[in-house]
mmCIF file of C-alpha atoms in Angstrom:
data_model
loop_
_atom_site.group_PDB
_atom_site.id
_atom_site.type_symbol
_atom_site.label_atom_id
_atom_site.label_comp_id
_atom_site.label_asym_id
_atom_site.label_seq_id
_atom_site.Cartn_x
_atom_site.Cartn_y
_atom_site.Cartn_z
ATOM 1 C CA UNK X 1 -29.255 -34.243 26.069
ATOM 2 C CA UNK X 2 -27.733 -36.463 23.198
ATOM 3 C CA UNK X 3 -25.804 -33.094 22.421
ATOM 4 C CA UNK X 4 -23.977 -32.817 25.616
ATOM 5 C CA UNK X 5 -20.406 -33.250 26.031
ATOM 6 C CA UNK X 6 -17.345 -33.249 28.278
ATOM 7 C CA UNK X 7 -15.261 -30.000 28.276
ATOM 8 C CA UNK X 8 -12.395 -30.661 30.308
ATOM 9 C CA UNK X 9 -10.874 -27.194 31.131
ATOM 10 C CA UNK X 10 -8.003 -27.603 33.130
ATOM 11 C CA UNK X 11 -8.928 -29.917 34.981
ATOM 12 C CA UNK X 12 -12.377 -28.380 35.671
ATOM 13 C CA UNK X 13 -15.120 -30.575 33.839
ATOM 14 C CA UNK X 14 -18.069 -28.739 32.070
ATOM 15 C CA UNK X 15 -20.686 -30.860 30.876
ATOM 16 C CA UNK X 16 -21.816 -28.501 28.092
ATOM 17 C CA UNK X 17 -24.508 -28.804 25.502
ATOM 18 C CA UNK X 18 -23.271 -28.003 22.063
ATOM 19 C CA UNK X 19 -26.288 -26.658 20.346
ATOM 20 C CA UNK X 20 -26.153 -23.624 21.931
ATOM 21 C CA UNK X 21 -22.867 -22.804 20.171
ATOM 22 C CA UNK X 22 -24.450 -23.286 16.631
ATOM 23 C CA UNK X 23 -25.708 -19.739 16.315
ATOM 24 C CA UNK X 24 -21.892 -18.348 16.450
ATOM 25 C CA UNK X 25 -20.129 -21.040 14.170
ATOM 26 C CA UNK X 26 -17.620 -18.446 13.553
ATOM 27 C CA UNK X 27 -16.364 -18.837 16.929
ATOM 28 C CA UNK X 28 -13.912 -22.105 17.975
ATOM 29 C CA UNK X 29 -16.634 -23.866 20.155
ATOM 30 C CA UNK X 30 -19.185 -23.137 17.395
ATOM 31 C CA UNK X 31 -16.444 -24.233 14.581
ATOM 32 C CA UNK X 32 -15.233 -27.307 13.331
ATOM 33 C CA UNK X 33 -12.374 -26.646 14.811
ATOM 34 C CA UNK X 34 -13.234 -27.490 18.332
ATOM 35 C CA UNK X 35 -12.637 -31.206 16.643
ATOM 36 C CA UNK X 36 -8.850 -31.118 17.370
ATOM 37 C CA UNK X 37 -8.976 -30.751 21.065
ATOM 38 C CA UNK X 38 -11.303 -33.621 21.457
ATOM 39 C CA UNK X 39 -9.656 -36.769 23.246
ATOM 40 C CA UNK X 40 -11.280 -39.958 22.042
ATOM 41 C CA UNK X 41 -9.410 -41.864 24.768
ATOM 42 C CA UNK X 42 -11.471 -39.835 27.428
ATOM 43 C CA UNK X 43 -14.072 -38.896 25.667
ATOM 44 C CA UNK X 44 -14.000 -35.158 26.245
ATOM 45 C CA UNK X 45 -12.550 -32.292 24.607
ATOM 46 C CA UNK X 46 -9.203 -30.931 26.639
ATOM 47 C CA UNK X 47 -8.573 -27.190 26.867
ATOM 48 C CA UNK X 48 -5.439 -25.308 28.630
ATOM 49 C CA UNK X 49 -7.318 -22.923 29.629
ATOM 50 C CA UNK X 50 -8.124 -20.610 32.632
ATOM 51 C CA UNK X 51 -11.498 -21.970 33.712
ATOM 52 C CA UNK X 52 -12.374 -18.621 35.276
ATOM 53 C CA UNK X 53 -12.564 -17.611 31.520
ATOM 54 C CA UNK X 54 -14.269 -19.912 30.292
ATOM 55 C CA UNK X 55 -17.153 -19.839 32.987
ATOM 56 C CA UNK X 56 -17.627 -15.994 31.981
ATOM 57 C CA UNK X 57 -17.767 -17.680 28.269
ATOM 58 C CA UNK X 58 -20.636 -20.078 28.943
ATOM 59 C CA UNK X 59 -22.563 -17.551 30.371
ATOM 60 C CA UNK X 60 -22.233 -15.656 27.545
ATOM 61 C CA UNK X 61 -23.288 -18.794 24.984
ATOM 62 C CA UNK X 62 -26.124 -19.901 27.283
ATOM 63 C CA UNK X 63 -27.420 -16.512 28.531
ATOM 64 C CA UNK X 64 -26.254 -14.281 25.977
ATOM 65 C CA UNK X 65 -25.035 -11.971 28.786
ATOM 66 C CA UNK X 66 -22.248 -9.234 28.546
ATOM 67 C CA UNK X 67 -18.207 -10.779 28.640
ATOM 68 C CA UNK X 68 -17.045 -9.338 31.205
ATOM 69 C CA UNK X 69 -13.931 -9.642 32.840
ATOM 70 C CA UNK X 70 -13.485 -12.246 36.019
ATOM 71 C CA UNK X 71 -12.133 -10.059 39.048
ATOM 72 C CA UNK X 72 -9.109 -12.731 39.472
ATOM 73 C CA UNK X 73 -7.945 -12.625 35.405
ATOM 74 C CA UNK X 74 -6.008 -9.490 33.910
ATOM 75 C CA UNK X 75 -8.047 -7.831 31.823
ATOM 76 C CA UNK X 76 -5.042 -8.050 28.633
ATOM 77 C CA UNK X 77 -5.415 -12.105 29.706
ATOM 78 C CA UNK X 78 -9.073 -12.260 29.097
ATOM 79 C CA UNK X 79 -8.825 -10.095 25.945
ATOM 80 C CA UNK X 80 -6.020 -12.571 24.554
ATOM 81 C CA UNK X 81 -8.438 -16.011 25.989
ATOM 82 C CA UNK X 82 -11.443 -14.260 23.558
ATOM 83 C CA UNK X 83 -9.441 -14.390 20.681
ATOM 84 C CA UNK X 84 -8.482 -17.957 21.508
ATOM 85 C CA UNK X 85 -12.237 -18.245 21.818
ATOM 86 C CA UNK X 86 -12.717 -15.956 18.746
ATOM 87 C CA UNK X 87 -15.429 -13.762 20.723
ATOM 88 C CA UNK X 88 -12.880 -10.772 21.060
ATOM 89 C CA UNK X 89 -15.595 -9.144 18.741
ATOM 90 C CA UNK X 90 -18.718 -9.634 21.448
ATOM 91 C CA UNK X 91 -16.354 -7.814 24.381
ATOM 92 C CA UNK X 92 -17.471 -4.525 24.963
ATOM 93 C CA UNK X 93 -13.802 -3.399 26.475
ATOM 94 C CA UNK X 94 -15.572 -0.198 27.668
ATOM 95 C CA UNK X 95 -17.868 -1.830 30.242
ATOM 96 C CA UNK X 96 -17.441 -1.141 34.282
ATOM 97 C CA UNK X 97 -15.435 -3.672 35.555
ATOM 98 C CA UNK X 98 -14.560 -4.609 39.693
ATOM 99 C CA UNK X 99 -11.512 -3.850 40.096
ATOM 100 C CA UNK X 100 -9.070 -6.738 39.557
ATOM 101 C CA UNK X 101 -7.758 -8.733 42.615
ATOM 102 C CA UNK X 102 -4.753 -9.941 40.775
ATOM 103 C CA UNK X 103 -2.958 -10.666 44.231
ATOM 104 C CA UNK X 104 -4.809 -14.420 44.291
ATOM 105 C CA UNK X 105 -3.859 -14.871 40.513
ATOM 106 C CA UNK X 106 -0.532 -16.964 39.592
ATOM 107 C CA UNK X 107 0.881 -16.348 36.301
ATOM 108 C CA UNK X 108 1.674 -19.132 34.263
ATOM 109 C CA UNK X 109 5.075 -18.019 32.434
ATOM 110 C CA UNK X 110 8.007 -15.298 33.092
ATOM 111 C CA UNK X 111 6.842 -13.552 30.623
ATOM 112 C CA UNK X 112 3.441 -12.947 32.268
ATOM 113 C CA UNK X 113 4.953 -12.661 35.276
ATOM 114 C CA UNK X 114 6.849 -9.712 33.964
ATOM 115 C CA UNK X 115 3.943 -8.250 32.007
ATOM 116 C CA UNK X 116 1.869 -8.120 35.408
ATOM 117 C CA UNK X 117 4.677 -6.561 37.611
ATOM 118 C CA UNK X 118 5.042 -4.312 34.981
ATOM 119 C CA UNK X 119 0.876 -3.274 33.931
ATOM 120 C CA UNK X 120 -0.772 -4.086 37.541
ATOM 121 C CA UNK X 121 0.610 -2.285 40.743
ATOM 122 C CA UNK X 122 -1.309 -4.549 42.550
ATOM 123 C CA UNK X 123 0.059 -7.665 41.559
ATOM 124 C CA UNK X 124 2.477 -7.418 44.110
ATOM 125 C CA UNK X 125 5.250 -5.595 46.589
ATOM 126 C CA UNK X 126 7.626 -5.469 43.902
ATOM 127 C CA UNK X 127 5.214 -4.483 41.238
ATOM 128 C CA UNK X 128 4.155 -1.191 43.572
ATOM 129 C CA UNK X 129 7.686 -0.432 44.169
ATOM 130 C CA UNK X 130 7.912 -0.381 40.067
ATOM 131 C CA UNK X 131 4.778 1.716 39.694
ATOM 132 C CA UNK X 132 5.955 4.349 42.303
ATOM 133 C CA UNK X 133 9.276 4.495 39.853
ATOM 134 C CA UNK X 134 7.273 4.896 37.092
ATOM 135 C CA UNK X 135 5.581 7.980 38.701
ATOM 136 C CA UNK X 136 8.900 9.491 39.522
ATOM 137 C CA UNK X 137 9.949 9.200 36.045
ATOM 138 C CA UNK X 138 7.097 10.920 34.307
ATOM 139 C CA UNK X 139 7.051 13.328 37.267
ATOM 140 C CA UNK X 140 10.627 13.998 36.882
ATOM 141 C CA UNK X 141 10.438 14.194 33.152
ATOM 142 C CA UNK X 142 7.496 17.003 33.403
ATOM 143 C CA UNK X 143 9.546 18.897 35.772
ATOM 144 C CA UNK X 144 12.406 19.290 33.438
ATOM 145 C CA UNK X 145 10.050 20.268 31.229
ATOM 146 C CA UNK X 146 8.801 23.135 33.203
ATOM 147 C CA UNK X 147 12.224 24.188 34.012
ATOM 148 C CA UNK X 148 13.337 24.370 30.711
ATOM 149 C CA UNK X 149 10.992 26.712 30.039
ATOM 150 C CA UNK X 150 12.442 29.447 32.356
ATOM 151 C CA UNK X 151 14.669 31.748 30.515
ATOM 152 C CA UNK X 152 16.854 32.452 33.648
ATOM 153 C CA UNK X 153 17.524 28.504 33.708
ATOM 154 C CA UNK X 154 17.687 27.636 30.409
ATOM 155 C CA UNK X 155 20.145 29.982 29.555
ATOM 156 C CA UNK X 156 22.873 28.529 32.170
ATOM 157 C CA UNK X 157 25.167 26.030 30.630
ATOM 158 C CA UNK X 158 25.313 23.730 33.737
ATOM 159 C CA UNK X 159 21.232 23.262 34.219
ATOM 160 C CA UNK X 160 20.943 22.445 30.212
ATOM 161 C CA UNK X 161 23.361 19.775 30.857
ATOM 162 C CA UNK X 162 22.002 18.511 34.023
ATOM 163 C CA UNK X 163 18.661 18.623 32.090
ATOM 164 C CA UNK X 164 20.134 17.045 29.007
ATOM 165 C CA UNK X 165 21.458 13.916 31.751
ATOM 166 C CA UNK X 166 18.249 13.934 32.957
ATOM 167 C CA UNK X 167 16.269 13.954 29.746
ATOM 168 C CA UNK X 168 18.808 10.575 28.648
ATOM 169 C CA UNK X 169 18.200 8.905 31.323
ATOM 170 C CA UNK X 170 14.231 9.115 31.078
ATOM 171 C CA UNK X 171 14.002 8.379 27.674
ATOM 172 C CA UNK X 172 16.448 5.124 27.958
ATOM 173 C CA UNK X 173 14.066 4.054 30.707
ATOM 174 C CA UNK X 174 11.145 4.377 28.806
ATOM 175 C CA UNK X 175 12.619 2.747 25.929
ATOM 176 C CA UNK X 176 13.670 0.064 27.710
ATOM 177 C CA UNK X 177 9.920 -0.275 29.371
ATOM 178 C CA UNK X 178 8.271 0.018 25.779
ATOM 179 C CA UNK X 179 11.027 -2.898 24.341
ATOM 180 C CA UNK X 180 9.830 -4.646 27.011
ATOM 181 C CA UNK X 181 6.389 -4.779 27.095
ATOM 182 C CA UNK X 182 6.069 -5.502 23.404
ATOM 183 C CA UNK X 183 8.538 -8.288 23.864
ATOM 184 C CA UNK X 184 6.083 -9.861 26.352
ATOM 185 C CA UNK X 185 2.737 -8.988 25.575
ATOM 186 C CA UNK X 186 0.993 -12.105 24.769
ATOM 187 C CA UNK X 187 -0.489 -10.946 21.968
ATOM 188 C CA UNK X 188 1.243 -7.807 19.289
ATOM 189 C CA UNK X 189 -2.535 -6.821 18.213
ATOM 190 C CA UNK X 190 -3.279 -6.336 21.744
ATOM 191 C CA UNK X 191 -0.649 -4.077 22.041
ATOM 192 C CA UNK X 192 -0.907 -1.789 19.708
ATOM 193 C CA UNK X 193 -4.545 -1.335 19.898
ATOM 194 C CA UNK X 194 -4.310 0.016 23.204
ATOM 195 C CA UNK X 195 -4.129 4.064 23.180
ATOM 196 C CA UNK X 196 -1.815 4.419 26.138
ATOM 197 C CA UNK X 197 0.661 2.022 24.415
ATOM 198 C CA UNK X 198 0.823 4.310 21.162
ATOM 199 C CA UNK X 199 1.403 7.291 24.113
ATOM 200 C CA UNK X 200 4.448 5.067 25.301
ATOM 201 C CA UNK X 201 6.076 4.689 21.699
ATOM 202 C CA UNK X 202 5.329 8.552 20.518
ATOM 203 C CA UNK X 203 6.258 9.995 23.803
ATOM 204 C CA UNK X 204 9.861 8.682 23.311
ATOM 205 C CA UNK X 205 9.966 9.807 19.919
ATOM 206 C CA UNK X 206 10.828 13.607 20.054
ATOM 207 C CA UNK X 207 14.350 12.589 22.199
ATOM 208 C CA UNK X 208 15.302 10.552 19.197
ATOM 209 C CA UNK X 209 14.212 12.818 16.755
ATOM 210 C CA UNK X 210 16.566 15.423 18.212
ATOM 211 C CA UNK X 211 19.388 13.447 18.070
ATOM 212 C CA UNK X 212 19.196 12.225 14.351
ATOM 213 C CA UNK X 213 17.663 15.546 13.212
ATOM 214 C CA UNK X 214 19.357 18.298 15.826
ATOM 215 C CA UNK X 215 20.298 20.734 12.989
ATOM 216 C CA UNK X 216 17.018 20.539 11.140
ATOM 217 C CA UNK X 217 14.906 20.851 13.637
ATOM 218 C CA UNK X 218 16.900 24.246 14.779
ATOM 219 C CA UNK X 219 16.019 25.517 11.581
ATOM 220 C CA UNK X 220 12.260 25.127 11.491
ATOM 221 C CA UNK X 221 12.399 25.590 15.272
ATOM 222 C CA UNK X 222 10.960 22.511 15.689
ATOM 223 C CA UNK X 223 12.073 21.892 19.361
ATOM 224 C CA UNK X 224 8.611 23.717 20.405
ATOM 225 C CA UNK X 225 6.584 21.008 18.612
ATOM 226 C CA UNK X 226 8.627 18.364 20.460
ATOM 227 C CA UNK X 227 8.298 19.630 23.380
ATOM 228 C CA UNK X 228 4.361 19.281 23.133
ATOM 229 C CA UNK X 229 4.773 15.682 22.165
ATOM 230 C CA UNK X 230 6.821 15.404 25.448
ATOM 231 C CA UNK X 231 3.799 16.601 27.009
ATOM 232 C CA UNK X 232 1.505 13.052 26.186
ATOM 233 C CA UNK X 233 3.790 11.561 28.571
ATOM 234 C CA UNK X 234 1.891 13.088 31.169
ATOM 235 C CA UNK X 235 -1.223 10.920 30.332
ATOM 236 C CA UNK X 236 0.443 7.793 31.216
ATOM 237 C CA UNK X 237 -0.474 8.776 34.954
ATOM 238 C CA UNK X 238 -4.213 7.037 33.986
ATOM 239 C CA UNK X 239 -2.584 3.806 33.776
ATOM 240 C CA UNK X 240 -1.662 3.701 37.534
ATOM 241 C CA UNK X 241 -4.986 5.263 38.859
ATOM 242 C CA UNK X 242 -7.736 2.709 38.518
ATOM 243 C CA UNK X 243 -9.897 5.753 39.785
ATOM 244 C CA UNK X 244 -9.316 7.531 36.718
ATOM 245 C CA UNK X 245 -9.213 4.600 34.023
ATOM 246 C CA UNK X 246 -12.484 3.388 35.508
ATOM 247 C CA UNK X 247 -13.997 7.567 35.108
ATOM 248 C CA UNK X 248 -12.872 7.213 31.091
ATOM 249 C CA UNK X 249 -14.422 4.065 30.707
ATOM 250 C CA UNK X 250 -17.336 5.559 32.433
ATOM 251 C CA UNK X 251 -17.194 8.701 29.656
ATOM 252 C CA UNK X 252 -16.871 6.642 26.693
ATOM 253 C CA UNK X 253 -20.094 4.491 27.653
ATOM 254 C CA UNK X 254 -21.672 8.062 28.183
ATOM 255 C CA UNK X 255 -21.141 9.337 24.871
ATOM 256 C CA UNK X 256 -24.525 9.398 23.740
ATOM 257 C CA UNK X 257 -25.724 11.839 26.763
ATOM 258 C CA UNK X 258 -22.418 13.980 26.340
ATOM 259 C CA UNK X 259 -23.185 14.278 22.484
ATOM 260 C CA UNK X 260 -26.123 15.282 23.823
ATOM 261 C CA UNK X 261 -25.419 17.572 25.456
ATOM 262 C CA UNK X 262 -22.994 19.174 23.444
ATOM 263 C CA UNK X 263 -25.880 19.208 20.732
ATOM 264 C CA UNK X 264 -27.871 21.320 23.433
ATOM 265 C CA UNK X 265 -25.100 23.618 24.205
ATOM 266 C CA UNK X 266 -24.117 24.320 20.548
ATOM 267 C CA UNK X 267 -27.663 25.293 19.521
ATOM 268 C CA UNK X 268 -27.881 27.916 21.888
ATOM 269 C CA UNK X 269 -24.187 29.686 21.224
ATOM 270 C CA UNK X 270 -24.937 29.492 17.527
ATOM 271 C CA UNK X 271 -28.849 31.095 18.030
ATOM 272 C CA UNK X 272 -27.717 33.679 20.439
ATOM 273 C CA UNK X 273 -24.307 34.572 19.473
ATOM 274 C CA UNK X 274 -25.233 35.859 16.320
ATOM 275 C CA UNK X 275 -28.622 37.405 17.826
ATOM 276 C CA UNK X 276 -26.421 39.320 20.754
ATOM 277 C CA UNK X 277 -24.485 40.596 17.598
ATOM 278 C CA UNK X 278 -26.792 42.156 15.888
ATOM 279 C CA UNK X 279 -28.540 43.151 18.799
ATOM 280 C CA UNK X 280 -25.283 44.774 20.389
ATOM 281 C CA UNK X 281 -23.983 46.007 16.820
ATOM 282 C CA UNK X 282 -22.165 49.383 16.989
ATOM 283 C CA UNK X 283 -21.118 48.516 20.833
ATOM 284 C CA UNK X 284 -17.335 47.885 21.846
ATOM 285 C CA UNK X 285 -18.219 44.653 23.155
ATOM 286 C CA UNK X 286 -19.545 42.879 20.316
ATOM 287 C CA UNK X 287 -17.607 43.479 17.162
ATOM 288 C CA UNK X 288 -18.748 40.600 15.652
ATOM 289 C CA UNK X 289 -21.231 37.459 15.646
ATOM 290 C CA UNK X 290 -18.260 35.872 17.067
ATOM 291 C CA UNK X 291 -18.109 38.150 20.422
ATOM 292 C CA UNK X 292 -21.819 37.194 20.358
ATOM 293 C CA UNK X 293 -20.983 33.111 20.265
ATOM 294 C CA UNK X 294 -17.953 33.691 22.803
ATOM 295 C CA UNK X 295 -20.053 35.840 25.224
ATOM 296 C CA UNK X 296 -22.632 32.712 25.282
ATOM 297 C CA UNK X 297 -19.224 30.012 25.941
ATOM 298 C CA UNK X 298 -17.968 31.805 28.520
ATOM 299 C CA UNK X 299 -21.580 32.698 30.369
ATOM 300 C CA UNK X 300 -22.712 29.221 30.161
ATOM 301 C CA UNK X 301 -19.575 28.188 31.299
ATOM 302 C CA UNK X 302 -20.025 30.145 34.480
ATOM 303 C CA UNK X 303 -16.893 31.566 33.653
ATOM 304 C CA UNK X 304 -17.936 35.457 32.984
ATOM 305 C CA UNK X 305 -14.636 37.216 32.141
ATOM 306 C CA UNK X 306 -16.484 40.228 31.943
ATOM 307 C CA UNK X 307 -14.566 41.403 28.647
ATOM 308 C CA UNK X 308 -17.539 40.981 26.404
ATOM 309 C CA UNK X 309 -21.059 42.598 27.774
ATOM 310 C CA UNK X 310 -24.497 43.752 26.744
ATOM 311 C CA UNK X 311 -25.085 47.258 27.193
ATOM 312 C CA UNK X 312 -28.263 47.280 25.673
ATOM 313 C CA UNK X 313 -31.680 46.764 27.592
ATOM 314 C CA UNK X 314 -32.444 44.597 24.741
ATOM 315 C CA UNK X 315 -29.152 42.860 24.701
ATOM 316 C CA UNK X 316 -29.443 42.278 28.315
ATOM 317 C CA UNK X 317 -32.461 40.545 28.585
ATOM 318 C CA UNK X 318 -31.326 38.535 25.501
ATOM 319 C CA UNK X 319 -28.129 37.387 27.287
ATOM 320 C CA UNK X 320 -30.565 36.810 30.509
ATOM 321 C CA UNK X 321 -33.088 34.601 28.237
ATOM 322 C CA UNK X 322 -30.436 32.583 27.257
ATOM 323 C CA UNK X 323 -28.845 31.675 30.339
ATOM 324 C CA UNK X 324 -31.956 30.333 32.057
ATOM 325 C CA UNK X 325 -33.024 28.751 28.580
ATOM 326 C CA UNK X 326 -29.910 27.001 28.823
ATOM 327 C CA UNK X 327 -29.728 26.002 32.371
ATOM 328 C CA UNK X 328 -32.949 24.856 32.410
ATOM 329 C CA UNK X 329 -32.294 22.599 29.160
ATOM 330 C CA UNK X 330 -29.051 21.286 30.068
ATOM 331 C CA UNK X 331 -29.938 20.032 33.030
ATOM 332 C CA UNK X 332 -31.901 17.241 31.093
ATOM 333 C CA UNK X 333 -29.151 15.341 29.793
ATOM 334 C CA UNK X 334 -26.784 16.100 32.979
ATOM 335 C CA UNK X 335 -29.163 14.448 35.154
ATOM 336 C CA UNK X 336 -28.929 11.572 32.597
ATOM 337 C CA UNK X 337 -25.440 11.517 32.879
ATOM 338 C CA UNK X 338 -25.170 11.604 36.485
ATOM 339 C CA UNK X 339 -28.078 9.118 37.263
ATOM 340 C CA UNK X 340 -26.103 6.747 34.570
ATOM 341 C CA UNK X 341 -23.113 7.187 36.485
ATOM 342 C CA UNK X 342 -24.553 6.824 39.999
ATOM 343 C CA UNK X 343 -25.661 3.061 38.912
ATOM 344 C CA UNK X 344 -22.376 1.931 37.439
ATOM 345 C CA UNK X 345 -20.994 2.698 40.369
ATOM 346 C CA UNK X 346 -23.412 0.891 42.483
ATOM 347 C CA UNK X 347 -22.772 -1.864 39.714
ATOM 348 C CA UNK X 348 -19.136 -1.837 40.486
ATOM 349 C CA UNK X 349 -19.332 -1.644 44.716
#
C-alpha cells in the first residue's frame, strides 16, 4: 500500500504498513518521533534493535495479540525494548511464559553480560556455578539464623563470634550483589519495580542497622524485629526456581477465582461461627462467637485440632451442615482454579 515502508531492524527488513500504528500515537512507531530514525539515503527507517522483539511487536500492532516475551530474549531485555517502544503499558508481566532458552542468546555489552550471569542460571556454566553460591549464601545465612536462636549456643562467646563472621561476610556479599545489579540494570525503573529487588535492598538492611544503631536497638529490644526482616531473605530462593516463579505468576493471574473463593469461605465462618456460638453458649468449647468462627477455620481447613467441639445435638448437626455446605460450594471455584491452571500449563509445554 502507498503507506508501507522499510523498517530496517538490524539488519532484518520489515516492510510494514504504517496505518496500523495510528490508533497508539502515543507509542514511538505511532509518534512523530519515529521521524528521526528514518534514513533518506536508503529510504527506510534504521533501528538497533533485537528483531526477535520487534517481531513479537508487530504482532501485537497488526493482531492486537498479547506481548509476550520471545523464548531467546531475557524477560528484563524485552521489558526495557517496550519502553523503547513505549508499549511497556500493553505488557501484561504476569502472563505464562516458555521458559527462556537464554543459552542461544549473545549479549551485546559487559554489562549485560554480567546482568545475565548474575539473574539467569541458565545463561551459562559460570552463571550456574554463581546461582549454586547464591543458594549457599541464603542457606547459610538462615542457618545462622536458626542457631542463634538456641539458648545453649547463643550464650557461648565463640559461636556468637563465629556467627557474627559469618553474618559479615553474608551481608558484604549481598551488598556487593545488590551494588551490582543496580549498577548494570539497563534500566533503574526496572529495577526497583521488581518485588524481589526491594527483598535484596531490605534484607541487608537490619546488619547495617545494628551497626549504626547497636545501643538503641538493645534498648527497645529491637534485635527480634531484625531478625524477622532477616527472614525475607529466604524468599529470594523464587528467583532461582523457574518452577516456583512460573506457580506465582500462575496465582496472580488467578486472583479473581482465589478472591473467590475466599469470598465463599468467609461467608460461611462468619454465618456459622456466630450460629455455633449461640447454639453452643454455656459449653466450655465455645466461649465466644469467636470459638464459633475458629471452629469453622480449622474444620474447613481439614485441620480439626479437636480443642473446640459441639456437644450439642443441635450444635452437631450445625457444624455437620456446614462442612458439606462448604465442601460442596468450594469446590466450584477450585475446579475453576485448577482447570485454569491445567491449560496454562498445556499453554506453556
Amino acid at each position: 500500500t502507498n503507506n508501507a515502508e522499510i523498517i530496517n531492524v538490524s539488519g532484518t527488513l520489515f516492510l510494514v504498513d504504517f496505518t496500523v500504528f495510528k490508533p497508539y500515537p502515543e507509542t514511538l512507531l505511532g509518534s512523530e518521533e519515529m521521524k528521526q530514525y528514518y534514513m533518506e539515503s536508503r529510504e527506510e527507517y534504521f533501528l538497533e534493535r533485537p528483531k526477535h522483539v520487534f517481531t513479537a511487536v508487530m504482532r501485537f500492532y497488526t493482531n492486537e495479540e498479547e506481548l509476550i516475551c520471545p523464548p531467546c530474549i531475557p524477560k528484563f531485555l524485552f521489558e526495557s525494548e517496550l519502553e523503547f517502544y513505549g508499549l511497556l503499558q500493553y505488557y501484561q508481566k504476569v502472563a505464562l511464559v516458555p521458559e527462556h532458552d537464554l543459552k542461544s542468546y549473545v549479549a551485546k555489552s559487559r554489562r549485560e553480560e554480567i546482568l545475565l550471569h548474575i539473574e539467569f542460571p541458565g545463561y551459562s556454566r559460570l552463571a550456574t556455578a554463581y546461582a549454586i553460591f547464591d543458594l549457599a549464601m541464603i542457606v547459610i545465612s538462615t542457618i545462622v539464623l536458626v542457631l542463634e536462636s538456641v539458648p545453649e549456643l547463643n550464650s557461648q562467646p565463640v559461636f556468637a563470634k563465629i556467627c557474627w563472621i559469618i553474618e559479615i561476610f553474608v551481608n558484604v556479599y549481598f551488598t556487593v550483589q545488590t551494588i551490582l545489579l543496580i549498577s548494570v540494570y539497563p534500566n533503574r525503573r526496572l529495577y526497583f519495580s521488581s518485588v524481589s529487588n526491594w527483598i535484596d535492598i531490605v534484607s541487608v538492611m537490619p546488619f547495617y542497622l545494628r551497626l549504626v544503631a547497636k545501643k538503641y536497638l538493645n534498648q527497645i529490644g529491637g534485635f527480634r524485629v531484625l531478625r524477622l526482616i532477616r527472614l525475607l531473605r529466604i524468599l529470594k530462593l523464587f528467583r532461582h526456581s523457574p518452577g516456583s516463579q512460573t506457580m506465582i505468576q500462575f496465582l496472580i493471574t488467578s486472583i479473581p477465582e482465589i478472591v473467590l473463593l475466599l469470598l465463599m469461605w468467609s461467608i460461611g465462618v462468619l454465618m456459622f461461627g456466630p450460629l455455633l456460638y449461640f447454639v453452643e453458649r454455656g459449653s466450655e468449647s465455645f466461649t465466644s462467637a469467636f470459638s464459633g468462627m475458629w471452629f469453622c477455620v480449622v474444620t474447613i481447613g481439614t485441620v480439626g485440632y479437636g480443642d473446640t467441639v459441639p456437644s450439642t445435638e443441635f450444635g452437631k448437626i450445625l457444624a455437620a451442615l456446614y462442612t458439606i455446605l462448604n465442601l460442596t460450594i468450594m469446590t466450584i471455584p477450585i475446579s475453576i482454579i485448577i482447570t485454569k491452571f491445567n491449560k496454562s500449563m498445556k499453554k506453556i509445554g
